[in-house]
Coordinates of C-alpha atoms in Angstrom, one line a residue:
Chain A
X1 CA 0.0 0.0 0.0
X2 CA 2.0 3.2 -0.6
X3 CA 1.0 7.0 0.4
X4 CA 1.1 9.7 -1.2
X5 CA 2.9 13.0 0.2
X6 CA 1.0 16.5 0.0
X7 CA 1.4 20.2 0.4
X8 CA -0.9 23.1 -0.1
X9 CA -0.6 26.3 -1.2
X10 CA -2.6 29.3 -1.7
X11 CA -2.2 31.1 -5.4
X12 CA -0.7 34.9 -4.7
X13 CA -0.6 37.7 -6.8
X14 CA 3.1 37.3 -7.4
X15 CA 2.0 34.0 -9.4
X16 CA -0.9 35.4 -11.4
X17 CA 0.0 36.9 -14.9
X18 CA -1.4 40.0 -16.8
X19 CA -3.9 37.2 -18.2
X20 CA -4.9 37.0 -14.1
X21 CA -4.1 33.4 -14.3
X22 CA -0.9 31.8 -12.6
X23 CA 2.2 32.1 -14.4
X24 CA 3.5 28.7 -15.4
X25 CA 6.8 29.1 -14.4
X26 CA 5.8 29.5 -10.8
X27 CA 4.0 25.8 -10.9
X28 CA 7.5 24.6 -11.0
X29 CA 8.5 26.7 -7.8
X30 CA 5.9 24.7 -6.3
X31 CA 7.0 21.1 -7.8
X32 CA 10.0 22.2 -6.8
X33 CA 8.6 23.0 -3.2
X34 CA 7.0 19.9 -2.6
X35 CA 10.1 17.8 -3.8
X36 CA 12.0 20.0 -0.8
X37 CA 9.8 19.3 1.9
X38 CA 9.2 15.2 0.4
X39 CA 13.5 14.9 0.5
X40 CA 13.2 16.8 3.5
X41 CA 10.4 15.8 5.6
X42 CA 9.4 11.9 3.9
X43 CA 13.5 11.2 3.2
X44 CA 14.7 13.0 6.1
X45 CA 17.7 14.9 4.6
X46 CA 17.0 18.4 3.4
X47 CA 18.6 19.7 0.2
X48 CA 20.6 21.7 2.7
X49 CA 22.1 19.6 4.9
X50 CA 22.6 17.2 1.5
X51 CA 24.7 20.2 -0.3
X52 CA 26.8 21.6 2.1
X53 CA 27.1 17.9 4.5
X54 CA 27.2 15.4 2.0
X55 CA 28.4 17.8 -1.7
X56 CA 25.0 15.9 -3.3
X57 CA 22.1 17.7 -4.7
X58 CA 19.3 16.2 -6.9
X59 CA 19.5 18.3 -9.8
X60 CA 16.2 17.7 -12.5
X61 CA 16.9 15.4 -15.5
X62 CA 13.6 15.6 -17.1
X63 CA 10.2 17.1 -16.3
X64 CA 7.0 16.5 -18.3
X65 CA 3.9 19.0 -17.5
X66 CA 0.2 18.9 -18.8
X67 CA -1.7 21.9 -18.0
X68 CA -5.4 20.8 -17.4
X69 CA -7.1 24.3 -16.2
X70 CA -5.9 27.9 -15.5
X71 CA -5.7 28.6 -11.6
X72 CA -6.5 32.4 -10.4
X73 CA -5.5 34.1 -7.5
X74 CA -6.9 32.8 -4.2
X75 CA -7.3 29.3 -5.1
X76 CA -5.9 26.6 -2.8
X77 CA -3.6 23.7 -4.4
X78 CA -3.0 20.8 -3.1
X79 CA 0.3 18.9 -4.3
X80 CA 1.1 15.8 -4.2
X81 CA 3.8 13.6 -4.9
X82 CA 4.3 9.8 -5.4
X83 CA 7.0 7.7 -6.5
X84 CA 6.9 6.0 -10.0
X85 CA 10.5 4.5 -10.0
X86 CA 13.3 4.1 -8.0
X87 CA 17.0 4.0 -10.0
X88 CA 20.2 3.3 -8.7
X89 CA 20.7 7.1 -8.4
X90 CA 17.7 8.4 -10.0
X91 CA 14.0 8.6 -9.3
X92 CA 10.7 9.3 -11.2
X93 CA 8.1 11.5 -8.9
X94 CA 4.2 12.0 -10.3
X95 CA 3.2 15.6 -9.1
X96 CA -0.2 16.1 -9.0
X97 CA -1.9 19.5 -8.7
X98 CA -5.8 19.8 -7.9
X99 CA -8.1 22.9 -6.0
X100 CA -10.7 21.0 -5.0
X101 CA -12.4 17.6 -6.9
X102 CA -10.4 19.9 -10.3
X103 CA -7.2 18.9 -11.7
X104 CA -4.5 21.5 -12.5
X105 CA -1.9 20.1 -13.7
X106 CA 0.4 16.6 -13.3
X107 CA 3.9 16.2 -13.8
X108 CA 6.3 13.5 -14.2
X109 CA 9.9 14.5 -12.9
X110 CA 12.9 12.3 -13.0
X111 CA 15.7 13.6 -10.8
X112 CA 19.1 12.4 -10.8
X113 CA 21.1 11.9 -7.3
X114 CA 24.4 13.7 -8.0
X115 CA 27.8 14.9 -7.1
X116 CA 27.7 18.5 -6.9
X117 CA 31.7 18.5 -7.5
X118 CA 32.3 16.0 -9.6
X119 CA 29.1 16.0 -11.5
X120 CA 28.9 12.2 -11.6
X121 CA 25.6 10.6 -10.4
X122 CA 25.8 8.5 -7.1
X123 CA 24.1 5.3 -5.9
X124 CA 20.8 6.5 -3.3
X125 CA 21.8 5.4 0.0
X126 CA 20.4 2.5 1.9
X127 CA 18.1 4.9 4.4
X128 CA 16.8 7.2 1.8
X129 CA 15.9 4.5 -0.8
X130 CA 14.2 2.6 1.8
X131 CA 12.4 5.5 2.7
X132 CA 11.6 6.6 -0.9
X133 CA 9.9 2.8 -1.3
X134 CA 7.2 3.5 1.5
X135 CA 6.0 6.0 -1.4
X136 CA 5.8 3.8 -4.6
X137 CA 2.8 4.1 -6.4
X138 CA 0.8 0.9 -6.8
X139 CA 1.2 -1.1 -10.4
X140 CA -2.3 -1.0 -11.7
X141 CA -2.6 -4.6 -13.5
X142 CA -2.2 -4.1 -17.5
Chain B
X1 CA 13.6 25.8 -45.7
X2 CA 13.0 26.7 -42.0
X3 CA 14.2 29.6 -39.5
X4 CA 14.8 29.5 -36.3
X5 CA 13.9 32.2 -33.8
X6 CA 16.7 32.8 -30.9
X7 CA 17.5 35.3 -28.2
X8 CA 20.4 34.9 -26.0
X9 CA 20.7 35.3 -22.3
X10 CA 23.0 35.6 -19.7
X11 CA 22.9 33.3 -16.3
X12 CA 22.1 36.1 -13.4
X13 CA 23.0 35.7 -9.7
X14 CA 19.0 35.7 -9.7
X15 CA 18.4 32.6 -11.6
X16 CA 21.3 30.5 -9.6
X17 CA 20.4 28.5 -6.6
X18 CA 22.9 27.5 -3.5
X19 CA 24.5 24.7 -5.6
X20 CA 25.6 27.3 -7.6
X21 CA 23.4 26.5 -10.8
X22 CA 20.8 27.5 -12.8
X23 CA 17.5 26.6 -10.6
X24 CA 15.3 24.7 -13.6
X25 CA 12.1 27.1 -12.8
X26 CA 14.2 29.9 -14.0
X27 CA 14.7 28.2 -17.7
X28 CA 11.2 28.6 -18.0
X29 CA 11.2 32.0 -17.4
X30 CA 13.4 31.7 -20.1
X31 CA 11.3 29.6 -22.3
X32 CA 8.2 31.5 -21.8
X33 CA 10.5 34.6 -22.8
X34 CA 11.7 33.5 -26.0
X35 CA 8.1 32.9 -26.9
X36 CA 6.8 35.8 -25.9
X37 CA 9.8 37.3 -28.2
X38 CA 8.7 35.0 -31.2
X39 CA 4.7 36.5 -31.1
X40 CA 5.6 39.6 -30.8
X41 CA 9.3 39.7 -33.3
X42 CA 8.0 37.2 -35.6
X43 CA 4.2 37.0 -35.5
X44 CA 3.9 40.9 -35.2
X45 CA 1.5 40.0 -32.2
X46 CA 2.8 40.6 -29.0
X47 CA 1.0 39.2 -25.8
X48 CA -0.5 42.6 -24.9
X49 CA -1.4 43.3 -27.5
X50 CA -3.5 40.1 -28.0
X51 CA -4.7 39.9 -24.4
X52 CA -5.9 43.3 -24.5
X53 CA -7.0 44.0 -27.8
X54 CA -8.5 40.9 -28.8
X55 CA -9.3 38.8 -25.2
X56 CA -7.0 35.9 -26.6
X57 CA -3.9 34.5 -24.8
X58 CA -1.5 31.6 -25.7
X59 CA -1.3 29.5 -21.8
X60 CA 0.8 26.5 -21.9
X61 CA -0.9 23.1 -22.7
X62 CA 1.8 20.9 -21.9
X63 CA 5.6 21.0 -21.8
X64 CA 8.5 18.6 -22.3
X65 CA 11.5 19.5 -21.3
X66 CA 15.2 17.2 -20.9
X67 CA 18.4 18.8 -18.8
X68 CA 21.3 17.8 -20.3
X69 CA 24.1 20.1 -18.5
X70 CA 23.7 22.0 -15.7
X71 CA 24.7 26.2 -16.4
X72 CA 26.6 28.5 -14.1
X73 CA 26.5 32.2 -13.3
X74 CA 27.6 34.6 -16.3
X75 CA 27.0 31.7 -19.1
X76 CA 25.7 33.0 -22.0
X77 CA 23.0 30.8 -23.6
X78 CA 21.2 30.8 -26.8
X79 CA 17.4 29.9 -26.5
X80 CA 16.4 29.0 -30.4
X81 CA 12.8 28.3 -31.2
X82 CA 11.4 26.0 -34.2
X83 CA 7.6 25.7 -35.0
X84 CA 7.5 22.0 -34.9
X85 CA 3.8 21.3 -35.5
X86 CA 0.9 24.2 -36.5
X87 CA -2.9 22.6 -35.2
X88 CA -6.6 24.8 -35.7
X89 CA -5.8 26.1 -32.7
X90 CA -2.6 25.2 -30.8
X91 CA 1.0 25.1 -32.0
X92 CA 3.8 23.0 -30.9
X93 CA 7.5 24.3 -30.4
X94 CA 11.0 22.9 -30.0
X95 CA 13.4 25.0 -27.6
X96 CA 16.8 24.6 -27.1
X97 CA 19.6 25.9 -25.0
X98 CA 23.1 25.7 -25.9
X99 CA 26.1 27.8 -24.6
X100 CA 28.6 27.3 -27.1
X101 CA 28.7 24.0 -27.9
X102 CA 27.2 22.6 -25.1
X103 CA 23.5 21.8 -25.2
X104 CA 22.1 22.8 -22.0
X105 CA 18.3 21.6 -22.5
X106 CA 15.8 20.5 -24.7
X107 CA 12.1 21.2 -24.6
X108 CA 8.4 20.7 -26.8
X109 CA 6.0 22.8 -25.4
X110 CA 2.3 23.2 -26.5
X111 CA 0.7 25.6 -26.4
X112 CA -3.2 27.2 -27.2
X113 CA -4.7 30.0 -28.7
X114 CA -7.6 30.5 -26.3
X115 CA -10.3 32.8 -25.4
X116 CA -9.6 34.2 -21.8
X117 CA -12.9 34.9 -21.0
X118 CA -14.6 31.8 -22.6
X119 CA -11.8 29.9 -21.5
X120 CA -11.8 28.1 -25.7
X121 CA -9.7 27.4 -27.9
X122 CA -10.0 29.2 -31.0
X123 CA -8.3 29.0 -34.5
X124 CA -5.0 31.0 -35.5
X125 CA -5.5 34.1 -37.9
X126 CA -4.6 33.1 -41.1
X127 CA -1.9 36.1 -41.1
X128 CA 0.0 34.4 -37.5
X129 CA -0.8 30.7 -39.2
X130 CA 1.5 32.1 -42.0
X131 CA 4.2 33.8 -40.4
X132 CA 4.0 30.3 -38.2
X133 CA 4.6 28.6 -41.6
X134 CA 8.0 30.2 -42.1
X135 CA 9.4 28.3 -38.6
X136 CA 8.6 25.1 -39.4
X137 CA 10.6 22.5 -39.1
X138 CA 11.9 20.5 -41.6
X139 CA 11.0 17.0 -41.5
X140 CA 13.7 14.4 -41.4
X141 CA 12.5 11.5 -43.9
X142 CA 11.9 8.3 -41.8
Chain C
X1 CA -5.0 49.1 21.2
X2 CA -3.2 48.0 18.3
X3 CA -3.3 44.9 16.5
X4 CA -1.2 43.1 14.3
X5 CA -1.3 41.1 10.8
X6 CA 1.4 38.5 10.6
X7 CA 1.7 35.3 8.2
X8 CA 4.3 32.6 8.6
X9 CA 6.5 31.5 6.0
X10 CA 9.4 28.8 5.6
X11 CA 12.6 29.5 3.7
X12 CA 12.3 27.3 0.6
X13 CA 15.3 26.6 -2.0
X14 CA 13.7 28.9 -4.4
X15 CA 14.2 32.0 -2.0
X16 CA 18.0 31.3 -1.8
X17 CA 20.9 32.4 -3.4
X18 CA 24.2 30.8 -4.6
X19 CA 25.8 32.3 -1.6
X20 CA 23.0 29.8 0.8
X21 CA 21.0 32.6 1.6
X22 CA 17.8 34.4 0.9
X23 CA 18.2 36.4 -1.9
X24 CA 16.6 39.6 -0.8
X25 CA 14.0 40.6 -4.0
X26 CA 12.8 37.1 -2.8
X27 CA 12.1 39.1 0.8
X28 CA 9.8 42.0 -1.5
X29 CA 7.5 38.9 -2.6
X30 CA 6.9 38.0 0.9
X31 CA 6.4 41.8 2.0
X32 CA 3.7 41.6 -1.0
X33 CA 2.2 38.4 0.3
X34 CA 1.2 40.0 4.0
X35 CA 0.1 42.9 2.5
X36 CA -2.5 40.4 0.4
X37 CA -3.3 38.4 2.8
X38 CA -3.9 41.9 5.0
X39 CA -5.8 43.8 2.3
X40 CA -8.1 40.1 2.1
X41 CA -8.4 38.8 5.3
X42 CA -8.0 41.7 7.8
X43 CA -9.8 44.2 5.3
X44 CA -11.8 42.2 3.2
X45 CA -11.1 42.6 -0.1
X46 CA -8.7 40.8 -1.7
X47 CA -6.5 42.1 -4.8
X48 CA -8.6 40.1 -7.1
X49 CA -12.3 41.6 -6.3
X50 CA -10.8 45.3 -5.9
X51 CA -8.9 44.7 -9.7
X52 CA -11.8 43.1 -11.3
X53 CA -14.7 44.2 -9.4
X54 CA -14.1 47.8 -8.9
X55 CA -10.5 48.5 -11.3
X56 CA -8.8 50.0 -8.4
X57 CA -5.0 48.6 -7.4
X58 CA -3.0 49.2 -4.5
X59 CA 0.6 50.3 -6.1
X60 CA 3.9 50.6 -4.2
X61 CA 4.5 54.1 -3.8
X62 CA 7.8 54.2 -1.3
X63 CA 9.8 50.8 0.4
X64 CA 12.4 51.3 3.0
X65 CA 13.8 47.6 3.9
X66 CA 16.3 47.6 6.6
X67 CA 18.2 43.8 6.6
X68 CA 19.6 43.0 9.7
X69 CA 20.4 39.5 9.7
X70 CA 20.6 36.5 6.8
X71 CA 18.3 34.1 6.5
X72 CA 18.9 30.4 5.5
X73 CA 16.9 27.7 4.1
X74 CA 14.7 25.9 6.1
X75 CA 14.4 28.4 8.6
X76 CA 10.2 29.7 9.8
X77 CA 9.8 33.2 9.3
X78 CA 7.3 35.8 11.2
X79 CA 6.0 38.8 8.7
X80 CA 3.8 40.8 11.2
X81 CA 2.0 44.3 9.3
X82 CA 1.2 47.6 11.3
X83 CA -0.4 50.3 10.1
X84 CA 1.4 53.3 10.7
X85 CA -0.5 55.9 9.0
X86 CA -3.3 56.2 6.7
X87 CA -3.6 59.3 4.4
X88 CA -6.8 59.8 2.3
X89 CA -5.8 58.1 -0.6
X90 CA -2.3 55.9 0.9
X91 CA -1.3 54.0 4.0
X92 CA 2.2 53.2 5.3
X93 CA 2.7 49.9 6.7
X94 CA 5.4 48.7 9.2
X95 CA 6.4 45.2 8.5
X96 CA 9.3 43.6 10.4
X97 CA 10.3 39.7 9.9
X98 CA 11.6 37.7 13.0
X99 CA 12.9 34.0 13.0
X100 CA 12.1 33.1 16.6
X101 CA 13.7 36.1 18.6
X102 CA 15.8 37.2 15.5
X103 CA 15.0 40.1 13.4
X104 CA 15.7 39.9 9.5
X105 CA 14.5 42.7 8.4
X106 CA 12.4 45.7 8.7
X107 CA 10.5 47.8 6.4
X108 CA 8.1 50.3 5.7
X109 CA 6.2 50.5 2.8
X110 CA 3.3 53.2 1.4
X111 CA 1.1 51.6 -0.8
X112 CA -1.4 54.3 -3.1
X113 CA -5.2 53.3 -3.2
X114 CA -5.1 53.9 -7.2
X115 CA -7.3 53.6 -10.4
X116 CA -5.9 51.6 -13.1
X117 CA -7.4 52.9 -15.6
X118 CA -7.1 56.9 -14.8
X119 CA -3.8 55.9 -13.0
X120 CA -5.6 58.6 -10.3
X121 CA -5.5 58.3 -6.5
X122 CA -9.0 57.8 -5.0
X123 CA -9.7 57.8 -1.4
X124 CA -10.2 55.1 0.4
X125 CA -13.8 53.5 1.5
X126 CA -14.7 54.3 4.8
X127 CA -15.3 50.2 5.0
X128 CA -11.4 49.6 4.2
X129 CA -10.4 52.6 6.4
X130 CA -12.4 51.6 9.4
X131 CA -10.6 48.2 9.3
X132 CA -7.4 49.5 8.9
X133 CA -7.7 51.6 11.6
X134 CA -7.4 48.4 13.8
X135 CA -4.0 48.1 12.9
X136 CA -2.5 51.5 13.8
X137 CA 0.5 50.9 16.1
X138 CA 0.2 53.0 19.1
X139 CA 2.6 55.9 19.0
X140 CA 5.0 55.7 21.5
X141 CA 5.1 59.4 23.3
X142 CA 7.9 61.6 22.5
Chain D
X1 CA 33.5 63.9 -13.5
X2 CA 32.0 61.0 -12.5
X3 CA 30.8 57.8 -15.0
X4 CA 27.6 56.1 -14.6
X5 CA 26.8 52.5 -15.3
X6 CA 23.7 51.7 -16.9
X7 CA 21.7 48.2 -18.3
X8 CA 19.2 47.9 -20.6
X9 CA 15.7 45.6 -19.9
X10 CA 13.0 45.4 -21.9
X11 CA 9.9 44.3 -19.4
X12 CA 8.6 41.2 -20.1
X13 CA 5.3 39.1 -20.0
X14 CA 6.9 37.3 -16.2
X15 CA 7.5 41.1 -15.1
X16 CA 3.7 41.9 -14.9
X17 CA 1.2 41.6 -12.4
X18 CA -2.8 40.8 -13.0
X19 CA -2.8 44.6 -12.8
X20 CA -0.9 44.5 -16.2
X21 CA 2.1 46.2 -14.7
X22 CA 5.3 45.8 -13.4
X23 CA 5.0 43.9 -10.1
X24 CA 7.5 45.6 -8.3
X25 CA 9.6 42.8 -6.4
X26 CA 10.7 42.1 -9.7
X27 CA 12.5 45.5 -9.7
X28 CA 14.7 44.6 -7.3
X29 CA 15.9 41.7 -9.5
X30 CA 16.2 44.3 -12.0
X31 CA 18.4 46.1 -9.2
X32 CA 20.7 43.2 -8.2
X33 CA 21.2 42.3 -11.8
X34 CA 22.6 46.1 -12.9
X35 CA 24.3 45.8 -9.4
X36 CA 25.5 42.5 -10.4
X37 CA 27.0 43.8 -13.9
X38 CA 28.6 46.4 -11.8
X39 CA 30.7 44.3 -10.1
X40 CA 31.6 41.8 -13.1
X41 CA 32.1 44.5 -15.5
X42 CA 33.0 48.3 -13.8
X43 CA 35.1 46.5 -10.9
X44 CA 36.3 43.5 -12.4
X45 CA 34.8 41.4 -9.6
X46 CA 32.2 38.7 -10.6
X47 CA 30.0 37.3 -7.5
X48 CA 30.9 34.0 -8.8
X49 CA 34.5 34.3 -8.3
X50 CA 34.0 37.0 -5.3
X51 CA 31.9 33.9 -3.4
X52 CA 33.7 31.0 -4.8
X53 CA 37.5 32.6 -5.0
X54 CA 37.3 34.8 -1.8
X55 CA 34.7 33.9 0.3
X56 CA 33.2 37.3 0.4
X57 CA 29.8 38.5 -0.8
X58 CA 28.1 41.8 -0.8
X59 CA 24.7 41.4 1.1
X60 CA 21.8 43.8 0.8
X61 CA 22.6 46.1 4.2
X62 CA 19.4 48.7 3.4
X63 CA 17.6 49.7 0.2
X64 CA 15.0 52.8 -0.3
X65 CA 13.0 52.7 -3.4
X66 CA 10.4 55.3 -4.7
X67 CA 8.6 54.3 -7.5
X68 CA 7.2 57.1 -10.0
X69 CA 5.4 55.5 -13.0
X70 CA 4.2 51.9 -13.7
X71 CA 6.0 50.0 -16.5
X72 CA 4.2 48.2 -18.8
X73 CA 4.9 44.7 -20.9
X74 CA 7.3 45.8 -23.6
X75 CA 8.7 48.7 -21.9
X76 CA 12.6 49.6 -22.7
X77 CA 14.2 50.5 -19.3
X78 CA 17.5 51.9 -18.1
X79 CA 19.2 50.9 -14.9
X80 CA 22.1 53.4 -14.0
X81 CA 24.5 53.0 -11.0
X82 CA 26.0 55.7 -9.4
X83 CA 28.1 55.7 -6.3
X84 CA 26.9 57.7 -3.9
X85 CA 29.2 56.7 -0.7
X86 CA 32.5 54.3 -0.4
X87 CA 32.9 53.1 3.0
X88 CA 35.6 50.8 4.9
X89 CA 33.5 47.8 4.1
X90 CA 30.3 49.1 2.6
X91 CA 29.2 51.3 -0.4
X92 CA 25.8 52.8 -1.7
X93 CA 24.3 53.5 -5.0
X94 CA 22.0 55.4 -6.3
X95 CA 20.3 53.1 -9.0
X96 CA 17.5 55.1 -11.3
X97 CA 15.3 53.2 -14.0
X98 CA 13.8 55.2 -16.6
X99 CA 12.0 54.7 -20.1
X100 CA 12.9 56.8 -22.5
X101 CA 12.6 60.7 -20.6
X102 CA 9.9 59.9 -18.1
X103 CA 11.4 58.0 -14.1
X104 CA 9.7 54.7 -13.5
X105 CA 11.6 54.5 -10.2
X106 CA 15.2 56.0 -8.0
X107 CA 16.7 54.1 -5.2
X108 CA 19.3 54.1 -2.7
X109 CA 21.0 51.0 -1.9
X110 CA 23.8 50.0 0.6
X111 CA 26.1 46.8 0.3
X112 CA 28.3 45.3 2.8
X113 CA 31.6 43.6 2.2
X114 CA 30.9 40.4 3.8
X115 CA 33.2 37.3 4.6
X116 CA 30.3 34.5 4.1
X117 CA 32.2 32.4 6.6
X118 CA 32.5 34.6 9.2
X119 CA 29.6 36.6 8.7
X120 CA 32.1 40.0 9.0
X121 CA 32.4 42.9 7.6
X122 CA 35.7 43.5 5.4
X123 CA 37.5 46.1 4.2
X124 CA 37.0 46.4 0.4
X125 CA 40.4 45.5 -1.2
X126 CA 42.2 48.2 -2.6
X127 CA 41.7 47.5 -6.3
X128 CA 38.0 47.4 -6.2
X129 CA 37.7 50.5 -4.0
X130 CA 39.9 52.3 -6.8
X131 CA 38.0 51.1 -9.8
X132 CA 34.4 52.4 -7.7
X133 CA 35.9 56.1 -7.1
X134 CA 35.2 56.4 -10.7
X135 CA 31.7 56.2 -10.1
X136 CA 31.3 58.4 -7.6
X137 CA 28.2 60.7 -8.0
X138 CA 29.5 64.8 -7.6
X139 CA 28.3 66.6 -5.1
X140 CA 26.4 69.0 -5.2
X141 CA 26.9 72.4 -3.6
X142 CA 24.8 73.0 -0.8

């Protein structure tokens, strides 16, 4: 049975365009937030305490977005993030967006476990692959 | 025979995050700038122009996008776009980033000529549909 | 009596620089965020019903930001809002930000009460004034 | 007789707010990156190689900003740095953004010299305090 792990956040104006809809770019501060808090609070090791402890980051290898419906300024998201795939030092997140029973958008992000210095990618540890398994989403049968 | 649309850019202490590189959310600030160049440098329709004269806007349908390097503060990268598929009413690009030699990123994004208020799609002007024309990319034979 | 406005925010990757701390324009969209959250919650109407419904904005006319200590990622952040003064057709707020007894910055900002279209100040609505009023710090005697 | 240092922007589509102007945190990216330039180009001192080579960085100390007139998408501004004040281990600008003859906005902004590390103050070194005295803004008579 695996969970999913969810933040929320509240559209501001500093995401809204001059079309008074949200600025795409800014959905991927938000993937990007709830990938921070998922390493941080699911994983237990912050991208901080990864960069400047271990020299790692998880820099993004791919990211695929479909844009469902337009959000506008006041709306809550909720994201959520499961686990597709686990590689030896990658992994493959779905990113769901939704305000209510409405999709906004989902996302499929591949990040790559990495040595800041010598740019090489690096086996997950033991701990945090473990944890990472806790949120695989479920095969559905073909 | 097809041209290609670029601007160039260079990396900003703004757009670099405590590893030191480009933070991926910024390259679509990037993206949605060099198509917000193309409508209004190519097409002769620029985005205020066509949100407040005619109510339309061109949001983001889906986007595809692969890393390939990571970039650093004061690169200089090229964004080029190529029209690689012209629908009724949406229009499919191909955007890459290279600085020098080195491709940086890769991305297809989607994207829809809709009506803001009735939240529909709606078909390209003929006279965008043909300056369009001239971006297309040429098909390599199979 | 006084009282004050405050939201809480966390330091997220996005708000930090290559240096490993908050790069400050991030600090500007967080002084923008208590002000929305103050002009919808505490005064009850939010940016989105004055723009649309009535094509009034409330512009930044003057910031002073005073930065007294760094702030790093992961850390909670306090943005409390005063009212200092409120002129016919402009208010100046007070807005510090503490990280449990530490004080990052401080700041005072006078927003215009301002129609868009005629770019013309306009007095504030006895409604909106009344509420501010709530929020006046108490002046300290000389 | 004093130099000034100026950058060009044009305002773009992620500049704007739903109000259709300029959202001004955005400015003060504006501001960092003509600041920024400054550095790299005027004092031959790139953050990069000032945080990575040196340890030092030149954190925000204070900035005042009036803003006169809204910018709008498309907008061609001018950033120009003056140097108002060199201290031991701090200077201030005067940065002023206009388009074409009319001000969009003036501000006063003071850096410190910083050892990262330490979280000091430092003396500026010798050749970088040289290379600002050409910027210094004349006095005025009183």
């Amino acid at each position: 049975m695996s969970e999913t792990f969810t933040i929320r956040r509240q559209v501001e104006f500093n995401h809204c365009d001059p079309a008074g809809i949200v600025f795409y770019p800014r959905y991927f501060e938000m993937i990007s937030a709830v990938q921070e808090r998922f390493f941080a609070d699911a994983l237990g090791m912050g991208w901080d305490r990864m960069i400047s402890g271990t020299g790692m980051a998880t820099p993004m290898g791919q990211i695929d977005c479909r844009f469902h419906a337009p959000s506008r300024l006041g709306d809550w998201l909720d994201l959520s993030l499961g686990v597709k795939r686990i590689g030896r030092a990658s992994a493959s997140f779905v990113i769901t967006c939704t305000s209510g029973d409405e999709r906004r958008f989902t996302c499929q992000a591949t990040v790559i476990h990495a040595d800041l210095a010598q740019g090489t990618s690096t086996a997950w540890p033991a701990q945090m692959r473990n944890a990472m398994t806790r949120y695989l989403i479920a095969k559905t049968p073909d």
